[in-house]
Tab-separated table of C-alpha atoms in Angstrom:
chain	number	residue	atom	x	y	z
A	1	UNK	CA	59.000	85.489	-193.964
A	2	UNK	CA	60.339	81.749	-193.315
A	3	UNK	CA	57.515	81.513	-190.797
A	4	UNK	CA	54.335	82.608	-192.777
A	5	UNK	CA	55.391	80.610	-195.461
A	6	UNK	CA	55.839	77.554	-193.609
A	7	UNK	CA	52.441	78.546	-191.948
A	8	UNK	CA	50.191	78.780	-195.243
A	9	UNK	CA	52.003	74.754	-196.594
A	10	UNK	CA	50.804	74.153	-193.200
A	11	UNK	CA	46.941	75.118	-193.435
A	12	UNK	CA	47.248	74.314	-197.704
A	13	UNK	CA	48.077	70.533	-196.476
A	14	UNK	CA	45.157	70.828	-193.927
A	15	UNK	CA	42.762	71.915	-196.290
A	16	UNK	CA	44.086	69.029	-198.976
A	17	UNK	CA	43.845	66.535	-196.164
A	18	UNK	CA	40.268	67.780	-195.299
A	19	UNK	CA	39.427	66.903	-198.947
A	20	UNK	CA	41.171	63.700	-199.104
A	21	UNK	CA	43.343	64.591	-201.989
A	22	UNK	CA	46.688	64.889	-199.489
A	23	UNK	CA	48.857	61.993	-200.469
A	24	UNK	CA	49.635	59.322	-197.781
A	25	UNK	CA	52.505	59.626	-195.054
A	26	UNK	CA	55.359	57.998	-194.507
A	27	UNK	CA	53.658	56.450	-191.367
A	28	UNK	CA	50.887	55.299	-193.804
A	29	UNK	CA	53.243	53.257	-196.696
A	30	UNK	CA	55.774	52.246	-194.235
A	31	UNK	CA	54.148	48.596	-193.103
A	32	UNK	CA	53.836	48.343	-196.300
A	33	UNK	CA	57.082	48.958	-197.860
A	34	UNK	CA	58.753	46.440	-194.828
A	35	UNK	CA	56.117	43.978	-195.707
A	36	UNK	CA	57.179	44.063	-199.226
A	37	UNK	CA	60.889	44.078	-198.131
A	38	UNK	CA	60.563	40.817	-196.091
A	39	UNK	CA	58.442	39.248	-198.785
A	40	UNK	CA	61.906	39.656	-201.072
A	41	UNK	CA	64.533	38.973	-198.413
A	42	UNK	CA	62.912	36.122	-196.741
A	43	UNK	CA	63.216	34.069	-199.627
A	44	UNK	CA	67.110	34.437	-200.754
A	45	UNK	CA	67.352	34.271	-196.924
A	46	UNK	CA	66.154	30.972	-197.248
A	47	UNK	CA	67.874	29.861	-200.300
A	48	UNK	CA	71.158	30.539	-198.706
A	49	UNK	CA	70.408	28.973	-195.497
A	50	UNK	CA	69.427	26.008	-197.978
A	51	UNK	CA	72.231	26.026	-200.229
A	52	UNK	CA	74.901	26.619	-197.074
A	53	UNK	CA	73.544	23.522	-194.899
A	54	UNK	CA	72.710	21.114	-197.728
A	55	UNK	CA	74.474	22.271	-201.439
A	56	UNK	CA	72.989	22.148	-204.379
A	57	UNK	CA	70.015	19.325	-203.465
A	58	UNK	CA	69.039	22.118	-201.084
A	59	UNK	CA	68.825	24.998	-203.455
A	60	UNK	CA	66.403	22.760	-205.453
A	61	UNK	CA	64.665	21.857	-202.916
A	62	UNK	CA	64.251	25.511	-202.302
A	63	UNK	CA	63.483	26.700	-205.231
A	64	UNK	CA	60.799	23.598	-205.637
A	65	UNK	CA	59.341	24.668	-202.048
A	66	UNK	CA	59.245	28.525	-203.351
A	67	UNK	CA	57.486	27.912	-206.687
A	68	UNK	CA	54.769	25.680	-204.999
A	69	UNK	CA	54.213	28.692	-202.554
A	70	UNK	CA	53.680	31.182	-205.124
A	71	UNK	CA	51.580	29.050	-207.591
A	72	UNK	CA	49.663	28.052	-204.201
A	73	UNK	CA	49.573	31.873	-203.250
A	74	UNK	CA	48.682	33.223	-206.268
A	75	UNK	CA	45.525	30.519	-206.488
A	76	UNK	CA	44.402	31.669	-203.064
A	77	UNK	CA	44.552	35.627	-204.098
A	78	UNK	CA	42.631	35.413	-207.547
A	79	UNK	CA	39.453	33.146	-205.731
A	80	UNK	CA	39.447	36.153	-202.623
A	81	UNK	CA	39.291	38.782	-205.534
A	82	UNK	CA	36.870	36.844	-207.042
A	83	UNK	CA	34.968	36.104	-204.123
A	84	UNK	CA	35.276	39.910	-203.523
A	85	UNK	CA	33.811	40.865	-206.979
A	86	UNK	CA	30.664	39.318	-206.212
A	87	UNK	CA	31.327	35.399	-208.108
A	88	UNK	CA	31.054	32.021	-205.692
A	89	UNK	CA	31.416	28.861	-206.858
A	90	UNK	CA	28.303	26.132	-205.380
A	91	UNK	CA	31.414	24.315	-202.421
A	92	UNK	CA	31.633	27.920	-201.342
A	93	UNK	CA	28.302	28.964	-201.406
A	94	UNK	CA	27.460	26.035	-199.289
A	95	UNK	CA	30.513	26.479	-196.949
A	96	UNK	CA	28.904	30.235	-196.221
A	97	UNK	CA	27.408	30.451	-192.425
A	98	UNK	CA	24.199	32.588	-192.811
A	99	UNK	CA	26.246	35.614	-191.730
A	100	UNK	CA	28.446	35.175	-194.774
A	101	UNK	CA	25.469	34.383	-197.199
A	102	UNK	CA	24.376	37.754	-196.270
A	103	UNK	CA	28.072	39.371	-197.286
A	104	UNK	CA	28.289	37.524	-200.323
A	105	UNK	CA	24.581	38.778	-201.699
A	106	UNK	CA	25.465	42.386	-200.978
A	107	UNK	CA	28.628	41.540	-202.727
A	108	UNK	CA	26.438	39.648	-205.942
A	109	UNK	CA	24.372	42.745	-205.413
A	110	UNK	CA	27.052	45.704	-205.879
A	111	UNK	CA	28.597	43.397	-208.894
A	112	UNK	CA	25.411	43.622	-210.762
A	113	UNK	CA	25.195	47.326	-210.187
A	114	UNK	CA	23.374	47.550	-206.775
A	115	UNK	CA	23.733	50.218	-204.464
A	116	UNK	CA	23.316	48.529	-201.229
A	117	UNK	CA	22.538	48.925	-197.564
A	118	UNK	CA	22.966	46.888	-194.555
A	119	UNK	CA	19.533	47.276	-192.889
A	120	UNK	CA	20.670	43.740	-190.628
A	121	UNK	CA	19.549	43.449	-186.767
A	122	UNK	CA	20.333	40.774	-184.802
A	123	UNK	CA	18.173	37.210	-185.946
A	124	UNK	CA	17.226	39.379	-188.848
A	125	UNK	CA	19.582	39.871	-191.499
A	126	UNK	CA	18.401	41.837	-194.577
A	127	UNK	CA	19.751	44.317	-197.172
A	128	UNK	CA	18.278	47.139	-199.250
A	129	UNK	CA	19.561	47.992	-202.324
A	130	UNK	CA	18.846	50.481	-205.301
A	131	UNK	CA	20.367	50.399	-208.528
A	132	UNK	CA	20.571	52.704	-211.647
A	133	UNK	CA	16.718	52.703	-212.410
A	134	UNK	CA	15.430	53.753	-209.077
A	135	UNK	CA	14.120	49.966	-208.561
A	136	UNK	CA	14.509	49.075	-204.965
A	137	UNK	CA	15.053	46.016	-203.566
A	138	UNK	CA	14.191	44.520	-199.967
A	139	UNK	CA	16.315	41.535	-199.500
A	140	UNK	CA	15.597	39.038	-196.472
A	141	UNK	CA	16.962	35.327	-195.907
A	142	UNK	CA	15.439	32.399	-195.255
A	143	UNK	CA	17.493	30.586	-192.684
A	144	UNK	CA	19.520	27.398	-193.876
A	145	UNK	CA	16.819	24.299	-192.546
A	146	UNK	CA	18.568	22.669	-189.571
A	147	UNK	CA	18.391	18.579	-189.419
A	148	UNK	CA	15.457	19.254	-186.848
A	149	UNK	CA	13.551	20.912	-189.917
A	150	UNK	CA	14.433	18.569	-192.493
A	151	UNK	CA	12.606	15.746	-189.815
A	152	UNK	CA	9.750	17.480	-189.210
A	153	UNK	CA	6.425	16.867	-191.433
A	154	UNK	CA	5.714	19.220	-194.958
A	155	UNK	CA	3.895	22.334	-193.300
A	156	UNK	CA	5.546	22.643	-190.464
A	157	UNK	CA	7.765	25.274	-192.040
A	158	UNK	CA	11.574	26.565	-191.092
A	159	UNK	CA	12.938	28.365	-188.238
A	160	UNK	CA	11.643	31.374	-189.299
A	161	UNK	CA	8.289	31.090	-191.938
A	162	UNK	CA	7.889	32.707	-195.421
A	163	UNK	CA	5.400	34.965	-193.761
A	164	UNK	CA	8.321	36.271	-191.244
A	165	UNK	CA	10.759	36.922	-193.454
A	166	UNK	CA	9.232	38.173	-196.411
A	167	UNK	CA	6.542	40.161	-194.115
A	168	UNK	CA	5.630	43.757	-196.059
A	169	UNK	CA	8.298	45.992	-196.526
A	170	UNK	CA	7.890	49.882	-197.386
A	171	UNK	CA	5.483	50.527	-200.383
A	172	UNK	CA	7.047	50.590	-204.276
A	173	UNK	CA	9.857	47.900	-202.822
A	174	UNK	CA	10.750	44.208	-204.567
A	175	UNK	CA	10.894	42.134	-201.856
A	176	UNK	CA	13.321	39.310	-202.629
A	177	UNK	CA	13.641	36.350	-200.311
A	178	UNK	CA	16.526	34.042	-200.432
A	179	UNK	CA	17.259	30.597	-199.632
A	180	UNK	CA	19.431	27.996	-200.040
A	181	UNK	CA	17.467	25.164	-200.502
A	182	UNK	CA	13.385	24.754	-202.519
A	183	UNK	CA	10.568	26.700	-201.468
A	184	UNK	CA	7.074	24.441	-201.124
A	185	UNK	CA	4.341	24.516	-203.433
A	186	UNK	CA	2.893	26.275	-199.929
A	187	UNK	CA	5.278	28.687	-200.044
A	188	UNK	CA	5.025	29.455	-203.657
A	189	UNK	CA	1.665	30.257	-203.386
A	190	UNK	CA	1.832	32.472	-200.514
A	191	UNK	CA	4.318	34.500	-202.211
A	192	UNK	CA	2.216	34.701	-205.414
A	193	UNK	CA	-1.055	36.174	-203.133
A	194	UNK	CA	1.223	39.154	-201.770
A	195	UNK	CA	2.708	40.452	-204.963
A	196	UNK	CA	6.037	42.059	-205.143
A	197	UNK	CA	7.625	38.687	-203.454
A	198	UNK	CA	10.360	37.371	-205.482
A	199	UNK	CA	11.621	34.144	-204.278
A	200	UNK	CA	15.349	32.662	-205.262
A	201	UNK	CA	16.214	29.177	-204.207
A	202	UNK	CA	19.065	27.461	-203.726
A	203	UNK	CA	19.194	26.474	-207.689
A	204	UNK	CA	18.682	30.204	-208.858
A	205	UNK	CA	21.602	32.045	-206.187
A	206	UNK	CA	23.801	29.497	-207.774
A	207	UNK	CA	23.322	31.005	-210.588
A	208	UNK	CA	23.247	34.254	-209.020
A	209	UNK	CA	26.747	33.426	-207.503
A	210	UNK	CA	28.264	32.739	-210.711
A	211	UNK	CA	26.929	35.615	-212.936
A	212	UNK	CA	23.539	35.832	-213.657
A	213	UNK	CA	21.860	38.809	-212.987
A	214	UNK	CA	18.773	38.822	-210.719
A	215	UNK	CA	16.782	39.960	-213.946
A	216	UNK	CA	18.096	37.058	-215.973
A	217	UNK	CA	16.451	34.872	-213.072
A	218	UNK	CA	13.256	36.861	-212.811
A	219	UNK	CA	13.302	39.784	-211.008
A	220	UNK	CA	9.548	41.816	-211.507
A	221	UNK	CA	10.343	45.210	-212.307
A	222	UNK	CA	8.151	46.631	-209.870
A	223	UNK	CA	7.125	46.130	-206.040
């Protein structure tokens, strides 16, 4: 019967849907396909409207305006993917509010192999992350020193001290504390009494931020 056939599709596109191997709708692709239309027709629109009011000076000048948009398009795409695949060049890293420091490490993080976790609460933004060898990672952030701190006499410490942020996570972990600028000798040594604190500077996550793994800048094996 017409009716318990249409009635099975019905339930075998339910179940595919369920499992998230239905294709897309035509609601789904449709922004996209008149996105991709305008992105064609607004351009011989222009040229026209170019050519019509102003001849042939115009049609170069749109074609000159045009290739300078795409070139300038196509520069701005490849540093987002790049961005997005974990790589930041220093300008960037240093244009990064804390908020987006934290991003771009889980993004460094899940480039290097990293499965990673958002553990963040508000003033206190940190990440866990595991990767292939069962080594976890406990990753807080020193907060970018504010003019007040840079003022203020050695041993004062930072908005938040090395203590706070790289207090004692759960046993086994690597806690990993990052910041963007040095680390005292005073903080150096605290880290080296507590074992299992890993500090990166602002030298070593530019390194980070361009490729190196956190093993090729030191990373102990083992919390």
């Amino acid at each position: 019967m017409p009716g318990d056939r249409r009635s099975q599709r019905q339930r075998a596109v339910s179940e595919l849907r369920a499992q998230g191997r239905y294709g897309p709708e035509l609601r789904d692709v449709l922004p996209g396909f008149v996105g991709l239309g305008l992105a064609v027709l607004a351009p011989v629109v222009l040229l026209i409207w170019l050519h019509r009011e102003l001849g042939r000076p115009g049609l170069v000048l749109g074609v000159a305006f045009l290739s300078a948009a795409t070139a300038v398009g196509l520069r701005w795409r490849r540093q987002i993917l790049r961005r997005r695949g974990g790589h930041y060049t220093p300008a960037e890293l240093d244009r990064l509010s804390d908020g987006g420091l934290v991003k771009a490490a889980a993004r460094m993080l899940g480039r290097d192999g990293w499965h990673v976790t958002d553990l963040s609460e508000p003033g206190a933004p940190r990440l866990y992350a595991r990767d292939r060898k069962g080594r976890e990672v406990d990753v807080a952030f020193r907060p970018a020193p504010t003019d007040t701190d840079e003022d203020a006499p050695e041993g004062a410490g930072s908005p938040a001290p090395l203590r706070e942020v790289g207090r004692p996570g759960i046993d086994g972990l690597i806690r990993l504390v990052v910041h963007r600028g040095a680390y005292s000798r005073t903080d150096i040594l605290w880290a080296s009494r507590q074992g299992g604190v890993h500090l990166l500077d602002g030298a070593q996550l530019q390194r980070w931020a361009q490729g190196s793994t956190l093993d090729e800048l030191g990373l102990p094996s083992a919390g």
